CSV table of C-alpha atoms and ligand atoms in Angstrom, one decimal:
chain,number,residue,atom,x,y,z
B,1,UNK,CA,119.3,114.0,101.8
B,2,UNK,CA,122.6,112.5,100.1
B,3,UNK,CA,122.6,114.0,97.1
B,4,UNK,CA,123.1,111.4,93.4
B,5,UNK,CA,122.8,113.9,91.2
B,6,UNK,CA,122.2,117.5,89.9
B,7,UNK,CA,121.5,119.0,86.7
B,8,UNK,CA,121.1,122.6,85.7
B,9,UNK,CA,118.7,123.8,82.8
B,10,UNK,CA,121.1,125.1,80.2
B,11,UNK,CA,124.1,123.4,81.5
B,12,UNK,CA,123.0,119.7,82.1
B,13,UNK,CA,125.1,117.8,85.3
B,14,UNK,CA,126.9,119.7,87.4
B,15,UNK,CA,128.9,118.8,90.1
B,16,UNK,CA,126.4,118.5,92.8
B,17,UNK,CA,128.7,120.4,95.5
B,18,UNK,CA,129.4,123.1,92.9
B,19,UNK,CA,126.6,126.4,93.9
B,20,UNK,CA,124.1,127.0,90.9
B,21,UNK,CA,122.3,130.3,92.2
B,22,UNK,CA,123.7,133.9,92.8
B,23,UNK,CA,123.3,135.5,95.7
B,24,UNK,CA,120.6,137.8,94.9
B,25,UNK,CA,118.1,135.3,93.5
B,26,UNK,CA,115.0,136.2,95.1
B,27,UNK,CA,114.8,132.2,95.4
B,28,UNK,CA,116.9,132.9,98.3
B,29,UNK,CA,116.3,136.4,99.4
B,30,UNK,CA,112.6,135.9,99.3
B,31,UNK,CA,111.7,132.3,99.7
B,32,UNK,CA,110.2,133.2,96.6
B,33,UNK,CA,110.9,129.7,93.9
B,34,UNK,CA,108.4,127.4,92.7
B,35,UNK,CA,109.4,123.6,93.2
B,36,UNK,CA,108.3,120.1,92.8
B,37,UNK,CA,109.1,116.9,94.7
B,38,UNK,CA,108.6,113.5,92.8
B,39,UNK,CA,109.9,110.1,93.2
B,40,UNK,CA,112.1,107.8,90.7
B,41,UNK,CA,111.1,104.2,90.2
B,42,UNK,CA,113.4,102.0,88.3
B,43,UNK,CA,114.5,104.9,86.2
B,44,UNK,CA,111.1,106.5,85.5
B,45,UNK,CA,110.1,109.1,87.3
B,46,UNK,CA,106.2,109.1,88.2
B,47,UNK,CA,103.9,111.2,86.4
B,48,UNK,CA,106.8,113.6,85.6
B,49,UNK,CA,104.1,115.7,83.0
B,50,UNK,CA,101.7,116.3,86.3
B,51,UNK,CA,104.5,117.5,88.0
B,52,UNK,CA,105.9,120.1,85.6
B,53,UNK,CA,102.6,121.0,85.3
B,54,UNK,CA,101.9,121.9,89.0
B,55,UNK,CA,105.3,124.0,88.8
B,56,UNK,CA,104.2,125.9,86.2
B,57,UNK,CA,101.3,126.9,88.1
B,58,UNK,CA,102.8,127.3,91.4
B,59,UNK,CA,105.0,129.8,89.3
B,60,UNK,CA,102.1,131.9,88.1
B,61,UNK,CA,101.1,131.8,91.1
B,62,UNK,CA,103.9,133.6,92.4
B,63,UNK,CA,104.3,135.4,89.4
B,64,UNK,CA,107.2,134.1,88.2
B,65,UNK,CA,108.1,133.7,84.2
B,66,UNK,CA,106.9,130.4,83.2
B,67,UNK,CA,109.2,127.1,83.1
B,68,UNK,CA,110.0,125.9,79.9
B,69,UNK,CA,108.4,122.1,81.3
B,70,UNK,CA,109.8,120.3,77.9
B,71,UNK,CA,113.2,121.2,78.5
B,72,UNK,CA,113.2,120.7,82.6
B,73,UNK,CA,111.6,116.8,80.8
B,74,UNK,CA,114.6,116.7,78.5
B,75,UNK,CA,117.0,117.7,81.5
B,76,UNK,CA,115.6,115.2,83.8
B,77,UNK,CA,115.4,112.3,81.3
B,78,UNK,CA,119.1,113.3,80.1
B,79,UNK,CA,120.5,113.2,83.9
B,80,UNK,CA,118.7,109.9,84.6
B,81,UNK,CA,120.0,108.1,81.6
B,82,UNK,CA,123.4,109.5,82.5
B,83,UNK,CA,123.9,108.8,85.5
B,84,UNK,CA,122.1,105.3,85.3
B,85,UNK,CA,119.6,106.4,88.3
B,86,UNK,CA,117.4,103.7,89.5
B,87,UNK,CA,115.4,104.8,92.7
B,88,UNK,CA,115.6,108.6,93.8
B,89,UNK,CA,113.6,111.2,95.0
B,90,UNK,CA,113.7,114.2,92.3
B,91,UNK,CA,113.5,118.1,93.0
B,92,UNK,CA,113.0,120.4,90.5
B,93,UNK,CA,113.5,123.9,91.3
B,94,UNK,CA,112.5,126.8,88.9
B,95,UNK,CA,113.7,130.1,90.5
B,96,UNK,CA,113.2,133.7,89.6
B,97,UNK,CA,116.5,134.8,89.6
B,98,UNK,CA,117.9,138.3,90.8
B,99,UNK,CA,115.6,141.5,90.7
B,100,UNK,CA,118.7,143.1,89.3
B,101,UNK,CA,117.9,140.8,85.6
B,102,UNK,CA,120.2,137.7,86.6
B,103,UNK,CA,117.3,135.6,85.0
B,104,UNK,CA,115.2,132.7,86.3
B,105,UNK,CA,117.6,129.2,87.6
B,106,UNK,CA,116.0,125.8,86.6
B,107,UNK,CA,117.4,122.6,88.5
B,108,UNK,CA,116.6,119.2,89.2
B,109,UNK,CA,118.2,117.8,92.5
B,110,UNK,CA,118.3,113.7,92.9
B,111,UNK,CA,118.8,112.0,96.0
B,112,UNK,CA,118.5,108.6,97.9
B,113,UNK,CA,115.3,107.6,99.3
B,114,UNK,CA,115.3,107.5,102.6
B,115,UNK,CA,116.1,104.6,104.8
B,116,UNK,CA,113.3,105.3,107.6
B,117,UNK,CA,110.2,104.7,105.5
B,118,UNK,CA,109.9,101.5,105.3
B,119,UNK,CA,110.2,101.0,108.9
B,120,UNK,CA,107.9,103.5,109.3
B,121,UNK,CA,105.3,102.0,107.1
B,122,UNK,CA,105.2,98.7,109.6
B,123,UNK,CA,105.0,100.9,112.9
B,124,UNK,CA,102.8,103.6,111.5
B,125,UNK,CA,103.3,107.4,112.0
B,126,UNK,CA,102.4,109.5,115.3
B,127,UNK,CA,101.0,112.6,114.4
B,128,UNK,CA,100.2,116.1,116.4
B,129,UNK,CA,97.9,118.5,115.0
B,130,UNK,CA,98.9,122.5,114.9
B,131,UNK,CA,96.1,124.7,114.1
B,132,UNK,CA,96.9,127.9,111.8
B,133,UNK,CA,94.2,130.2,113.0
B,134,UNK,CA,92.7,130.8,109.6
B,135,UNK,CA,89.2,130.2,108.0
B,136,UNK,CA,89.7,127.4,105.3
B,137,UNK,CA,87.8,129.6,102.5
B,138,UNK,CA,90.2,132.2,103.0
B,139,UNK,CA,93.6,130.1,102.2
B,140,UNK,CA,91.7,129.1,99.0
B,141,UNK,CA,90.5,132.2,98.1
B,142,UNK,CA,93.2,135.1,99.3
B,143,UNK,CA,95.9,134.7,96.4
B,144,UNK,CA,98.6,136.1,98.7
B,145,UNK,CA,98.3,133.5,101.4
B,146,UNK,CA,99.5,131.5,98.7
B,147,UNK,CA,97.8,128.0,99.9
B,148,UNK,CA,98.1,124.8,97.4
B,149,UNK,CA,101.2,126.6,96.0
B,150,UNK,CA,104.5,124.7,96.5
B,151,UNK,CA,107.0,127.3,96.9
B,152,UNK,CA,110.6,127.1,98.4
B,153,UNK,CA,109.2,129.7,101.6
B,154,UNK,CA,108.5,126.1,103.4
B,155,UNK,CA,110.4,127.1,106.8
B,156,UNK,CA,106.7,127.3,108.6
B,157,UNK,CA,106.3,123.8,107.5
B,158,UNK,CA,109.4,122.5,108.7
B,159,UNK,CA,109.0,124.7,111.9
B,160,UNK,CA,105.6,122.0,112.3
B,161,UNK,CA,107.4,119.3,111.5
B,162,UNK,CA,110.3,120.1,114.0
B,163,UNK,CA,107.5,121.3,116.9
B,164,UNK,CA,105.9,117.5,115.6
B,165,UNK,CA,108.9,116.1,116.9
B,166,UNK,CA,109.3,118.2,120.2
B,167,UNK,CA,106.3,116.6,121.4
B,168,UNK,CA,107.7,113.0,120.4
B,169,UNK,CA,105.8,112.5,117.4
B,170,UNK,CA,106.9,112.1,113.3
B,171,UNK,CA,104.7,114.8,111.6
B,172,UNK,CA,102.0,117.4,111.9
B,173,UNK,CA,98.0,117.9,110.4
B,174,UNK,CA,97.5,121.5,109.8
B,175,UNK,CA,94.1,122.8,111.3
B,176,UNK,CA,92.1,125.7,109.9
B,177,UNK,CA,89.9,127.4,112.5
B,178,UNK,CA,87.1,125.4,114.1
B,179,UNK,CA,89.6,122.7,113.6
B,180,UNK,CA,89.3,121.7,110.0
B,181,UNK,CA,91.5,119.4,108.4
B,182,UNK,CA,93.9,120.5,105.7
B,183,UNK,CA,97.0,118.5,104.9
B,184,UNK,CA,100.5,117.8,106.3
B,185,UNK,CA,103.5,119.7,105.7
B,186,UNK,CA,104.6,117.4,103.2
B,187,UNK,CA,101.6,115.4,102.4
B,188,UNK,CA,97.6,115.4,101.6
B,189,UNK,CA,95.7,113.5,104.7
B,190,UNK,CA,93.3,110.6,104.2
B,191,UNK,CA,91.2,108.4,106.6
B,192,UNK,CA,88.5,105.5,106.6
B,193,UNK,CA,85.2,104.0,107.6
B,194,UNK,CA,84.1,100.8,106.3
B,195,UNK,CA,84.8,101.0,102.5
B,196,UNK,CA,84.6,104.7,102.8
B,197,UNK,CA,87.8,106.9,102.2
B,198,UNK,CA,88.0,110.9,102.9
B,199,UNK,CA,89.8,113.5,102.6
B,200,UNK,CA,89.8,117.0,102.8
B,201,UNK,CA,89.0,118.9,99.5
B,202,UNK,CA,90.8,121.0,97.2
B,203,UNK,CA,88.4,124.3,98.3
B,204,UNK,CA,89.9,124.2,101.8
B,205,UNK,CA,93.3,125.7,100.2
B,206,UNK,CA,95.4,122.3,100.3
B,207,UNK,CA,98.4,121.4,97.3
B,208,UNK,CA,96.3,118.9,94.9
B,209,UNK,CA,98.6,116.1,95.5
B,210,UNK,CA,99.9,114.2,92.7
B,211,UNK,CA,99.7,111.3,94.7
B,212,UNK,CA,96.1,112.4,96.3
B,213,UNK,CA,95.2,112.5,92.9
B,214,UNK,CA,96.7,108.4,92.4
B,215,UNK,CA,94.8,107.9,95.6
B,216,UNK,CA,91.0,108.9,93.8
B,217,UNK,CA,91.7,107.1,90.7
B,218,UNK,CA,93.0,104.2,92.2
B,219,UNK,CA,90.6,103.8,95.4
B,220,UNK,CA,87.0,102.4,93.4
B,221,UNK,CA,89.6,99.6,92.3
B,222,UNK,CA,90.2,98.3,95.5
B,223,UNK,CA,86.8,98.6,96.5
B,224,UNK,CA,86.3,101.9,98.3
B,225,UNK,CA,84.7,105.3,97.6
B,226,UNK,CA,85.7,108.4,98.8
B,227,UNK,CA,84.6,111.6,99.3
B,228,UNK,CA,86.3,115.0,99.3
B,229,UNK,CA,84.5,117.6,101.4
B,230,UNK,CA,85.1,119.9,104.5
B,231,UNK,CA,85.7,118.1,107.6
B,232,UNK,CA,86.6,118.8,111.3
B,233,UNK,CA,89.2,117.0,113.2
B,234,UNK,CA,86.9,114.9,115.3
B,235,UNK,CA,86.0,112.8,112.2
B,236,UNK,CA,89.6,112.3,111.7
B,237,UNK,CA,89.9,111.3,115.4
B,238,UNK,CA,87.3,108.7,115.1
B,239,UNK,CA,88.4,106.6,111.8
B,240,UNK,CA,88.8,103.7,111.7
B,241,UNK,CA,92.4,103.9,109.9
B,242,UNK,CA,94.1,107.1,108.7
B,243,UNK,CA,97.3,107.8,106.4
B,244,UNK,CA,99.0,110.6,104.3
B,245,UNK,CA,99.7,110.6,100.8
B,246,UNK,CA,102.9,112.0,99.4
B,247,UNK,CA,105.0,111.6,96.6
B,248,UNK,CA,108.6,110.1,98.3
B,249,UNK,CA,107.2,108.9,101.5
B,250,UNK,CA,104.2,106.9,99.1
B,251,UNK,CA,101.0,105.8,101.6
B,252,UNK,CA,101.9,106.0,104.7
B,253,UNK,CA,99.4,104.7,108.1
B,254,UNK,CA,99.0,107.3,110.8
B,255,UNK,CA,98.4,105.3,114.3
B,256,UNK,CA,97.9,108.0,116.9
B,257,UNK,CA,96.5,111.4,116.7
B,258,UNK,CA,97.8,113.7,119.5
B,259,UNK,CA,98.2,110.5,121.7
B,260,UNK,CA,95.3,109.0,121.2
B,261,UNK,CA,94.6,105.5,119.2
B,262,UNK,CA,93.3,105.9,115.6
B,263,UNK,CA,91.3,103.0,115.0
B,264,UNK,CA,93.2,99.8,116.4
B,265,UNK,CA,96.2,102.3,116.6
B,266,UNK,CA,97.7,99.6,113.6
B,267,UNK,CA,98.5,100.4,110.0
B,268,UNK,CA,95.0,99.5,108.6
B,269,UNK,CA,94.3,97.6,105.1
B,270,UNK,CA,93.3,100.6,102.5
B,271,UNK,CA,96.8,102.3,103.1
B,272,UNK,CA,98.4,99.1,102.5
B,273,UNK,CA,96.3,98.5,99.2
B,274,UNK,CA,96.8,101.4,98.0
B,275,UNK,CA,100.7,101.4,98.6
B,276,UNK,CA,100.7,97.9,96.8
B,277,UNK,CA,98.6,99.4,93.7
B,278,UNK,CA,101.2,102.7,93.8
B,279,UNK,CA,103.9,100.9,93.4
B,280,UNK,CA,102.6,98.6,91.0
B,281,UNK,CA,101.5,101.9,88.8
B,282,UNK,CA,104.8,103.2,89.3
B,283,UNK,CA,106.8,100.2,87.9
B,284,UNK,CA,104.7,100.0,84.7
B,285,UNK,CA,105.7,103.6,84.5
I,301,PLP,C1,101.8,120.9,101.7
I,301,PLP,C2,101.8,119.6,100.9
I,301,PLP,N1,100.7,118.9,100.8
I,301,PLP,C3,100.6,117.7,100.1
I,301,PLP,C4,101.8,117.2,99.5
I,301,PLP,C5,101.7,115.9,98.8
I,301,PLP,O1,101.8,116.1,97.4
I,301,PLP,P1,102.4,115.1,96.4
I,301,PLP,O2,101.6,113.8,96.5
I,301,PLP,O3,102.3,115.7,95.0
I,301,PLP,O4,103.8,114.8,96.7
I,301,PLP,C6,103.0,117.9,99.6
I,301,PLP,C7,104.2,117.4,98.9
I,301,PLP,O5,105.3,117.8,99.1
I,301,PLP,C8,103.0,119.2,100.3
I,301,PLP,O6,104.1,119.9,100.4
């Protein structure tokens, strides 16, 4: 990520090569900081409020102390305006700080978009899935597995991402056991048949997506209906289109499925709608 910005609760902009934590934050030690990814439009970044919100609770979660979400607003707001940012990705990161009392770090981290995703878009992802080995009920229900929490402990999900691209392809589907469908390691997964959209749902232990959450409120719009429930990877297989939902990469089509053709094996129509509609939401801000 090239870096455009960063600014520091209590500080404002720093220089972004300058280092923010100490050594002993348990952020680092532990893996143990709450964060947030979202995505700048024209200056505004989308549904900033939803976003603070999930890191609060992914910091109770984890027990950490609660971000003060007006002032990580203010921060944000102030470092956009500032430095005149137009289109970025955003990270905010709310740390606990050292176990020795160094208190709890709040940043927000802007960077370019990527260059790849709009190519991407056309072609259309390849996917592998990579099972986990555990029941869907018990990464909802077993607080310490820590499922639907976005913490800064993500190396397992890069590890899938990096084993995605050993095998040739652009990103992983995490299966529960008896292959059920949870989410990416970056994004909330979503397929169709005829005017019908699913997707797995929240009780299988996935991050509520903020864009997932676009996604239901936009879909009855554009003429489909969706439905959220439990579902095994053959009926992912099977769609007739398929694509992830995430809050820098946007709607993007997956084509093949460990090899195989989803659909026509093209980027199909309701990912394309509901990219269109995103960015149209995101622009009236
Ligand atoms: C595990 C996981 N699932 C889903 C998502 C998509 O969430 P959002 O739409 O809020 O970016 C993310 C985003 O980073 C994620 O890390």
């Amino acid at each position: 990520m090239s870096t455009l910005a960063l600014a520091v609760l209590g500080r404002g902009l720093v220089d972004p090569t300058e280092p923010v934590l100490r050594a002993d934050d348990l952020a680092l030690l532990r893996g143990q900081a709450a964060f947030e990814t979202t995505r700048v439009y024209a200056g505004k970044p989308f549904r900033l409020d939803d976003h603070l919100a999930r890191l609060s609770i992914s910091a109770a979660r984890m027990d950490l102390p609660k971000p003060d979400e007006e002032a990580f607003r203010e921060l944000v707001m102030g470092a956009i305006e500032l430095k005149a940012i137009e289109d970025a990705s955003l990270r905010l990161v709310w740390t606990p700080g050292s176990s020795e009392g160094g208190g709890s770090v709040g940043f927000a981290l802007f960077g370019a978009i990527p260059p790849g995703h709009e190519p991407l878009r056309t072609r259309g992802m390849n996917v592998i899935t990579l099972p986990l080995g555990v029941p869907y009920e018990l990464r909802a229900k077993a607080p310490w597995i820590l499922g639907g929490v976005k913490s800064t402990s993500y190396a397992a999900n890069m590890a899938a991402i990096a084993e995605a691209e050993r095998h040739g392809a652009d990103d992983a589907i995490f299966l529960a056991e008896d292959e059920v469908v949870l989410e990416g390691p970056k994004t909330n997964v979503w397929w169709r048949r005829g005017q019908t959209l699913f997707t797995p749902s929240l009780e299988t232990g996935i991050l509520a997506g903020i864009t997932r959450e676009f996604v239901l409120e936009a879909a009855p719009g554009l003429g489909y209906e969706v439905e959220q429930g439990v579902y095994r990877r053959s009926e992912l297989a099977t769609a007739e289109e398929a694509f992830t939902s995430s809050s820098v990469r946007e709607l993007m089509p997956v084509v093949l499925l460990d090899g195989s053709p989803i659909g026509d094996g093209r980027a199909g129509p309701a990912a394309a709608a509901l990219q269109l509609a995103l960015r149209r939401t995101a622009s009236e801000g």
